[in-house]
Amino acid sequence: MVYDKVIEGLTVRLRSIQEADAEVTYRMRTDPEKTKYLHRSSGTVEEQRNYIKRQMKLEGDYLFIVEDLKRNSIGMKGVYNYNPVAKTVETGRFLSYGSQVQNIEALKLSFDFAFDVLGVEKIVMGALENNAVMLGIQKRFGAEIIYRETLEGIEYDNICSVLIKDIYVNSKVKVEGLIKRFADRV
């Protein structure tokens, strides 16, 4: 789906993916260093463009481009499987060339979108067990591990966690303080 507003932060902004992003996102999705925690694309730029076209129409599934404040594309972040009845959503598909502060803020903005715009009460997310940085960031936000799963074709187990809105409200204040403290260094 397309969210028609830009989500602004102190170091990054999120906007819905567009067909024009096919080439830059293809490069991101084929970078072996950046895709070591994701499914790597083996297709073409045109296949990426077709994926984006489908993505833009997929009900309950949002894919954002992460931009720095100069509007350079530095990553992408997914918010998907939105269930308005259960008031849940999943987040993932995070790939970034940003600094640690930009990465934390991109996650925060996606959580704000889920809780404030979509109105969910719970965000489910995962990270591979060898992705210590992402697991640490999730923990900083207050996420609790709920289970571990083995995914076909992936070397490491996926650690699934949940972030509850009431817990996020408290952790968000600390994370915002961290972002403000380092925003001028980006």
Coordinates of N, CA and C in Angstrom, one line a residue:
M1 N 0.8 -1.2 0.0 CA 0.0 0.0 0.0 C 0.9 1.2 0.0
V2 N 0.3 2.3 -0.4 CA 1.0 3.6 -0.4 C 0.5 4.5 0.7
Y3 N 1.4 4.9 1.6 CA 1.1 5.9 2.6 C 1.4 7.3 2.0
D4 N 0.5 8.2 1.8 CA 0.7 9.4 1.0 C 1.4 10.5 1.7
K5 N 1.8 10.3 2.9 CA 2.6 11.3 3.7 C 4.0 10.9 3.9
V6 N 4.9 11.9 4.1 CA 6.3 11.6 4.4 C 6.3 11.7 5.9
I7 N 7.1 10.7 6.5 CA 7.2 10.7 8.0 C 8.6 11.3 8.3
E8 N 8.6 12.4 8.9 CA 9.8 13.2 9.1 C 10.4 12.9 10.5
G9 N 11.8 12.8 10.5 CA 12.5 12.7 11.8 C 13.6 13.7 11.8
L10 N 14.5 13.6 12.8 CA 15.6 14.6 13.0 C 16.7 14.2 12.1
T11 N 16.9 12.9 11.7 CA 18.0 12.5 10.9 C 17.6 11.8 9.6
V12 N 16.4 11.3 9.6 CA 15.9 10.6 8.4 C 14.4 10.9 8.2
R13 N 14.0 10.5 7.0 CA 12.5 10.5 6.7 C 12.1 9.3 6.0
L14 N 10.9 8.9 6.2 CA 10.4 7.7 5.5 C 9.3 8.2 4.5
R15 N 9.3 7.6 3.3 CA 8.3 7.8 2.3 C 8.0 6.5 1.6
S16 N 6.8 6.3 1.1 CA 6.4 5.1 0.4 C 7.3 4.9 -0.8
I17 N 7.6 3.7 -1.0 CA 8.4 3.3 -2.2 C 7.6 3.6 -3.5
Q18 N 8.4 4.0 -4.5 CA 7.8 4.3 -5.8 C 8.5 3.5 -6.9
E19 N 7.9 3.4 -8.1 CA 8.6 2.7 -9.2 C 9.9 3.3 -9.5
A20 N 10.1 4.6 -9.4 CA 11.4 5.2 -9.7 C 12.5 4.8 -8.7
D21 N 12.1 4.1 -7.7 CA 13.1 3.6 -6.7 C 13.7 2.2 -7.1
A22 N 13.3 1.7 -8.2 CA 13.7 0.3 -8.6 C 15.2 0.1 -8.7
E23 N 15.9 1.0 -9.3 CA 17.3 0.9 -9.5 C 18.0 0.9 -8.2
V24 N 17.7 1.9 -7.4 CA 18.5 2.1 -6.1 C 18.1 0.9 -5.2
T25 N 16.9 0.5 -5.1 CA 16.6 -0.6 -4.2 C 17.1 -1.9 -4.7
Y26 N 17.2 -2.1 -6.0 CA 17.8 -3.3 -6.6 C 19.3 -3.3 -6.2
R27 N 20.0 -2.2 -6.2 CA 21.4 -2.2 -5.8 C 21.5 -2.6 -4.3
M28 N 20.6 -2.0 -3.5 CA 20.6 -2.4 -2.1 C 20.3 -3.9 -1.9
R29 N 19.4 -4.4 -2.6 CA 19.0 -5.8 -2.4 C 20.0 -6.8 -3.0
T30 N 20.9 -6.3 -3.7 CA 22.0 -7.3 -4.3 C 23.3 -7.0 -3.6
D31 N 23.4 -6.1 -2.7 CA 24.7 -5.9 -2.0 C 24.9 -7.0 -1.0
P32 N 25.9 -7.8 -1.2 CA 26.2 -9.0 -0.3 C 26.4 -8.6 1.2
E33 N 27.0 -7.4 1.4 CA 27.3 -7.0 2.8 C 26.0 -6.6 3.5
K34 N 25.1 -5.9 2.8 CA 23.9 -5.4 3.4 C 22.8 -6.5 3.4
T35 N 22.9 -7.5 2.6 CA 21.8 -8.5 2.6 C 22.1 -9.8 3.4
K36 N 23.2 -9.7 4.2 CA 23.5 -10.9 4.9 C 22.5 -11.3 5.9
Y37 N 21.6 -10.4 6.3 CA 20.5 -10.8 7.2 C 19.1 -10.8 6.5
L38 N 19.1 -10.8 5.2 CA 17.8 -10.7 4.4 C 17.9 -11.7 3.3
H39 N 16.8 -11.9 2.6 CA 16.8 -12.7 1.4 C 17.4 -11.7 0.3
R40 N 18.4 -12.2 -0.3 CA 19.1 -11.4 -1.3 C 18.3 -11.5 -2.7
S41 N 18.2 -10.5 -3.4 CA 17.6 -10.5 -4.7 C 18.5 -11.1 -5.7
S42 N 17.9 -12.0 -6.6 CA 18.7 -12.6 -7.6 C 18.1 -12.2 -9.0
G43 N 17.2 -11.3 -9.0 CA 16.5 -10.9 -10.2 C 17.2 -9.7 -10.9
T44 N 16.4 -9.0 -11.6 CA 16.9 -7.8 -12.4 C 16.2 -6.5 -11.9
V45 N 16.7 -5.4 -12.4 CA 16.1 -4.1 -12.1 C 14.6 -4.1 -12.5
E46 N 14.3 -4.7 -13.6 CA 12.9 -4.7 -14.1 C 12.0 -5.6 -13.2
E47 N 12.6 -6.7 -12.7 CA 11.8 -7.5 -11.7 C 11.6 -6.8 -10.4
Q48 N 12.6 -6.0 -10.0 CA 12.5 -5.1 -8.8 C 11.3 -4.1 -9.1
R49 N 11.3 -3.5 -10.2 CA 10.2 -2.5 -10.6 C 8.9 -3.2 -10.5
N50 N 8.8 -4.4 -11.0 CA 7.5 -5.2 -11.0 C 7.1 -5.5 -9.5
Y51 N 8.1 -5.9 -8.7 CA 7.9 -6.1 -7.3 C 7.3 -4.8 -6.6
I52 N 7.9 -3.7 -6.9 CA 7.4 -2.4 -6.3 C 6.0 -2.2 -6.8
K53 N 5.7 -2.4 -8.0 CA 4.3 -2.2 -8.5 C 3.3 -3.0 -7.7
R54 N 3.7 -4.3 -7.5 CA 2.8 -5.2 -6.7 C 2.7 -4.7 -5.3
Q55 N 3.9 -4.4 -4.7 CA 4.0 -3.9 -3.4 C 3.1 -2.7 -3.1
M56 N 3.0 -1.8 -4.0 CA 2.2 -0.6 -3.8 C 0.7 -0.9 -3.8
K57 N 0.3 -2.0 -4.2 CA -1.1 -2.4 -4.2 C -1.5 -3.4 -3.1
L58 N -0.5 -4.0 -2.5 CA -0.7 -5.0 -1.5 C -1.3 -4.5 -0.3
E59 N -2.5 -5.0 0.0 CA -3.3 -4.6 1.2 C -2.6 -4.9 2.5
G60 N -2.5 -3.9 3.4 CA -1.8 -4.1 4.7 C -0.3 -4.3 4.7
D61 N 0.3 -3.9 3.6 CA 1.7 -4.0 3.5 C 2.3 -2.7 3.0
Y62 N 3.2 -2.1 3.8 CA 3.8 -0.8 3.4 C 5.3 -1.0 3.3
L63 N 5.9 -0.5 2.3 CA 7.4 -0.5 2.1 C 7.8 1.0 2.0
F64 N 8.7 1.4 2.9 CA 9.2 2.7 2.9 C 10.6 2.8 2.4
I65 N 10.9 3.9 1.8 CA 12.3 4.3 1.5 C 12.8 5.1 2.6
V66 N 14.0 4.9 3.1 CA 14.6 5.7 4.2 C 15.5 6.7 3.5
E67 N 15.3 7.9 3.7 CA 16.1 9.0 3.1 C 16.8 9.8 4.2
D68 N 18.0 10.2 3.9 CA 18.7 11.2 4.8 C 18.0 12.5 4.6
L69 N 18.4 13.5 5.3 CA 17.7 14.8 5.2 C 18.0 15.6 3.9
K70 N 19.0 15.1 3.1 CA 19.3 15.7 1.8 C 18.5 14.9 0.7
R71 N 17.6 14.0 1.2 CA 16.8 13.2 0.3 C 17.5 12.1 -0.5
N72 N 18.7 11.7 0.0 CA 19.4 10.6 -0.6 C 18.8 9.3 0.0
S73 N 18.5 8.3 -0.9 CA 18.0 7.0 -0.4 C 19.1 6.3 0.3
I74 N 18.8 6.0 1.6 CA 19.9 5.3 2.3 C 19.3 3.9 2.9
G75 N 18.1 3.5 2.5 CA 17.6 2.3 3.0 C 16.2 2.1 2.7
M76 N 15.7 1.0 3.2 CA 14.2 0.7 3.1 C 13.8 -0.1 4.3
K77 N 12.5 0.1 4.6 CA 11.9 -0.5 5.8 C 10.5 -0.9 5.5
G78 N 10.2 -2.2 5.9 CA 8.8 -2.7 5.7 C 8.0 -2.7 6.9
V79 N 6.7 -2.5 6.8 CA 5.7 -2.6 7.8 C 4.6 -3.4 7.1
Y80 N 4.3 -4.7 7.5 CA 3.5 -5.5 6.7 C 2.6 -6.4 7.6
N81 N 1.7 -7.2 6.9 CA 0.8 -8.1 7.6 C -0.1 -7.3 8.6
Y82 N -0.5 -6.1 8.3 CA -1.3 -5.3 9.1 C -2.7 -6.0 9.3
N83 N -3.0 -6.2 10.6 CA -4.3 -6.9 10.9 C -5.1 -5.9 11.8
P84 N -6.0 -5.1 11.2 CA -6.8 -4.1 12.0 C -7.7 -4.7 13.1
V85 N -8.1 -6.0 12.9 CA -9.0 -6.6 13.9 C -8.2 -7.0 15.1
A86 N -7.0 -7.7 14.9 CA -6.2 -8.1 16.0 C -5.3 -6.9 16.5
K87 N -5.3 -5.8 15.7 CA -4.4 -4.6 16.0 C -3.0 -5.0 16.1
T88 N -2.5 -5.8 15.1 CA -1.1 -6.2 15.0 C -0.5 -5.8 13.7
V89 N 0.8 -5.8 13.6 CA 1.5 -5.6 12.4 C 2.9 -6.2 12.6
E90 N 3.5 -6.5 11.5 CA 4.9 -7.0 11.5 C 5.8 -5.9 10.9
T91 N 7.0 -5.9 11.4 CA 8.0 -5.0 10.8 C 9.2 -5.8 10.4
G92 N 9.9 -5.4 9.5 CA 11.1 -6.1 9.0 C 11.6 -5.5 7.7
R93 N 12.2 -6.3 6.9 CA 12.7 -5.9 5.6 C 13.5 -4.6 5.7
F94 N 14.3 -4.5 6.7 CA 15.1 -3.3 7.0 C 16.5 -3.5 6.4
L95 N 16.9 -2.5 5.6 CA 18.2 -2.5 5.0 C 18.6 -1.1 5.0
S96 N 19.8 -0.8 5.5 CA 20.2 0.6 5.6 C 21.7 0.8 5.4
Y97 N 22.0 2.0 4.8 CA 23.3 2.5 4.6 C 23.5 3.6 5.6
G98 N 22.6 3.9 6.5 CA 22.7 5.0 7.4 C 23.6 4.8 8.6
S99 N 23.8 5.8 9.3 CA 24.6 5.7 10.6 C 23.7 4.9 11.6
Q100 N 24.3 4.6 12.7 CA 23.6 3.9 13.8 C 22.4 4.7 14.3
V101 N 22.6 6.0 14.4 CA 21.5 6.9 14.9 C 20.4 7.0 13.8
Q102 N 20.8 7.1 12.5 CA 19.8 7.1 11.5 C 19.0 5.8 11.4
N103 N 19.7 4.6 11.7 CA 19.0 3.3 11.7 C 18.0 3.2 12.8
I104 N 18.4 3.7 14.0 CA 17.5 3.7 15.2 C 16.3 4.6 14.9
E105 N 16.6 5.8 14.3 CA 15.4 6.6 14.1 C 14.5 6.1 13.0
A106 N 15.1 5.4 12.0 CA 14.2 4.8 10.9 C 13.3 3.8 11.6
L107 N 13.8 3.0 12.5 CA 13.0 2.0 13.2 C 11.9 2.7 14.0
K108 N 12.4 3.7 14.8 CA 11.4 4.5 15.6 C 10.3 5.1 14.8
L109 N 10.6 5.7 13.6 CA 9.6 6.2 12.8 C 8.6 5.2 12.3
S110 N 9.1 4.0 11.9 CA 8.2 2.9 11.5 C 7.4 2.4 12.6
F111 N 7.9 2.4 13.9 CA 7.1 2.0 15.0 C 6.0 3.1 15.3
D112 N 6.4 4.4 15.2 CA 5.4 5.4 15.3 C 4.3 5.3 14.3
F113 N 4.6 5.0 13.1 CA 3.6 4.8 12.0 C 2.7 3.7 12.4
A114 N 3.2 2.6 12.9 CA 2.4 1.4 13.2 C 1.5 1.7 14.4
F115 N 2.0 2.3 15.4 CA 1.2 2.6 16.6 C 0.3 3.8 16.4
D116 N 0.8 4.9 15.8 CA 0.0 6.1 15.8 C -0.9 6.2 14.6
V117 N -0.5 5.7 13.4 CA -1.2 5.9 12.2 C -2.1 4.6 12.0
L118 N -1.5 3.4 12.1 CA -2.3 2.2 11.9 C -3.1 1.9 13.1
G119 N -2.7 2.3 14.3 CA -3.5 2.1 15.5 C -3.3 0.7 16.1
V120 N -2.2 0.1 15.9 CA -1.9 -1.3 16.4 C -1.6 -1.2 17.9
E121 N -1.7 -2.3 18.5 CA -1.3 -2.5 20.0 C -0.1 -3.3 20.1
K122 N 0.3 -4.0 19.0 CA 1.4 -4.9 19.1 C 2.2 -5.0 17.7
I123 N 3.5 -4.9 17.8 CA 4.3 -5.1 16.6 C 5.1 -6.4 16.8
V124 N 5.1 -7.2 15.8 CA 5.9 -8.5 15.8 C 7.0 -8.3 14.8
M125 N 8.2 -8.7 15.3 CA 9.4 -8.5 14.4 C 10.4 -9.6 14.6
G126 N 11.3 -9.7 13.7 CA 12.3 -10.8 13.8 C 13.6 -10.3 13.4
A127 N 14.7 -11.0 13.8 CA 16.0 -10.7 13.4 C 16.8 -12.0 13.5
L128 N 17.7 -12.3 12.6 CA 18.5 -13.5 12.7 C 19.4 -13.5 13.9
E129 N 19.6 -14.6 14.5 CA 20.3 -14.7 15.7 C 21.7 -14.2 15.6
N130 N 22.3 -14.1 14.5 CA 23.7 -13.6 14.3 C 23.7 -12.1 14.1
N131 N 22.5 -11.4 14.1 CA 22.4 -10.0 13.9 C 22.3 -9.3 15.3
A132 N 23.4 -9.3 16.0 CA 23.4 -8.8 17.3 C 23.0 -7.3 17.4
V133 N 23.4 -6.5 16.4 CA 23.0 -5.1 16.4 C 21.5 -4.9 16.4
M134 N 20.8 -5.6 15.5 CA 19.4 -5.4 15.4 C 18.7 -6.0 16.7
L135 N 19.1 -7.1 17.1 CA 18.5 -7.7 18.4 C 18.7 -6.7 19.5
G136 N 19.9 -6.1 19.6 CA 20.1 -5.1 20.7 C 19.2 -3.8 20.5
I137 N 19.0 -3.4 19.3 CA 18.2 -2.2 19.1 C 16.7 -2.6 19.5
Q138 N 16.3 -3.7 19.1 CA 14.9 -4.2 19.4 C 14.7 -4.2 20.9
K139 N 15.7 -4.7 21.6 CA 15.7 -4.8 23.1 C 15.6 -3.4 23.7
R140 N 16.4 -2.5 23.1 CA 16.4 -1.1 23.6 C 15.0 -0.4 23.5
F141 N 14.3 -0.8 22.5 CA 12.9 -0.3 22.3 C 11.9 -1.0 23.3
G142 N 12.3 -2.1 23.9 CA 11.5 -2.8 24.8 C 10.8 -4.1 24.3
A143 N 11.3 -4.5 23.1 CA 10.8 -5.8 22.6 C 11.2 -7.0 23.4
E144 N 10.3 -7.9 23.5 CA 10.5 -9.2 24.2 C 10.5 -10.3 23.3
I145 N 11.5 -11.2 23.4 CA 11.5 -12.4 22.5 C 10.4 -13.3 22.9
I146 N 9.7 -13.8 21.8 CA 8.6 -14.7 22.0 C 8.8 -16.1 21.5
Y147 N 9.6 -16.2 20.4 CA 10.0 -17.6 19.9 C 11.1 -17.5 18.9
R148 N 11.6 -18.7 18.6 CA 12.7 -18.8 17.7 C 12.2 -19.8 16.6
E149 N 12.6 -19.5 15.3 CA 12.2 -20.3 14.2 C 13.3 -20.6 13.2
T150 N 13.3 -21.7 12.6 CA 14.2 -22.0 11.5 C 13.5 -21.8 10.2
L151 N 14.2 -21.0 9.4 CA 13.7 -20.7 8.0 C 14.4 -21.4 7.0
E152 N 13.7 -21.9 6.0 CA 14.3 -22.7 4.9 C 15.3 -21.8 4.1
G153 N 16.5 -22.3 3.9 CA 17.5 -21.6 3.1 C 18.3 -20.6 3.9
I154 N 18.0 -20.4 5.2 CA 18.7 -19.4 6.0 C 19.5 -20.2 7.0
E155 N 20.8 -19.8 7.1 CA 21.7 -20.5 8.0 C 21.4 -20.3 9.5
Y156 N 20.9 -19.2 9.9 CA 20.7 -18.9 11.3 C 19.2 -18.9 11.6
D157 N 18.9 -19.2 12.9 CA 17.5 -19.1 13.3 C 17.1 -17.6 13.4
N158 N 15.8 -17.5 13.2 CA 15.1 -16.2 13.3 C 14.6 -16.0 14.7
I159 N 15.0 -14.9 15.4 CA 14.5 -14.6 16.7 C 13.3 -13.7 16.6
C160 N 12.1 -14.2 17.0 CA 10.9 -13.3 16.9 C 10.6 -12.7 18.2
S161 N 10.3 -11.4 18.1 CA 10.0 -10.7 19.3 C 8.7 -9.8 19.1
V162 N 8.2 -9.3 20.2 CA 7.0 -8.5 20.1 C 7.2 -7.2 20.9
L163 N 6.7 -6.1 20.4 CA 6.8 -4.8 21.0 C 5.4 -4.3 21.3
I164 N 5.1 -4.1 22.6 CA 3.7 -3.7 23.0 C 3.7 -2.2 23.1
K165 N 2.6 -1.6 22.7 CA 2.4 -0.2 22.6 C 2.7 0.5 24.0
D166 N 2.2 -0.1 25.1 CA 2.4 0.5 26.4 C 3.9 0.6 26.8
I167 N 4.6 -0.5 26.4 CA 6.1 -0.5 26.7 C 6.8 0.5 25.8
Y168 N 6.4 0.5 24.5 CA 7.0 1.5 23.6 C 6.9 2.9 24.0
V169 N 5.8 3.3 24.5 CA 5.5 4.7 25.0 C 6.6 5.1 25.9
N170 N 7.1 4.2 26.8 CA 8.1 4.6 27.8 C 9.5 4.5 27.2
S171 N 9.8 3.5 26.4 CA 11.1 3.4 25.8 C 11.4 4.4 24.7
K172 N 10.3 4.9 24.1 CA 10.4 5.9 23.0 C 11.1 7.2 23.5
V173 N 10.7 7.6 24.7 CA 11.3 8.8 25.3 C 12.8 8.7 25.4
K174 N 13.3 7.6 25.9 CA 14.8 7.4 26.0 C 15.4 7.4 24.6
V175 N 14.8 6.7 23.7 CA 15.4 6.6 22.3 C 15.4 8.0 21.6
E176 N 14.3 8.8 21.8 CA 14.3 10.1 21.3 C 15.4 11.0 21.9
G177 N 15.7 10.8 23.1 CA 16.8 11.6 23.8 C 18.1 11.2 23.1
L178 N 18.3 9.9 22.9 CA 19.5 9.5 22.2 C 19.6 10.1 20.8
I179 N 18.5 10.1 20.0 CA 18.5 10.6 18.7 C 18.8 12.1 18.7
K180 N 18.2 12.8 19.6 CA 18.4 14.3 19.7 C 19.9 14.6 20.0
R181 N 20.5 13.8 20.9 CA 21.8 14.0 21.4 C 22.8 13.8 20.2
F182 N 22.5 12.9 19.3 CA 23.5 12.6 18.2 C 23.1 13.1 16.8
A183 N 21.9 13.8 16.8 CA 21.3 14.2 15.5 C 22.3 15.2 14.8
D184 N 22.9 16.0 15.5 CA 23.7 17.1 14.8 C 25.1 16.5 14.3
R185 N 25.3 15.2 14.6 CA 26.6 14.6 14.2 C 26.4 13.9 12.9
V186 N 25.2 13.7 12.4 CA 24.9 13.0 11.2 C 25.2 13.8 10.0

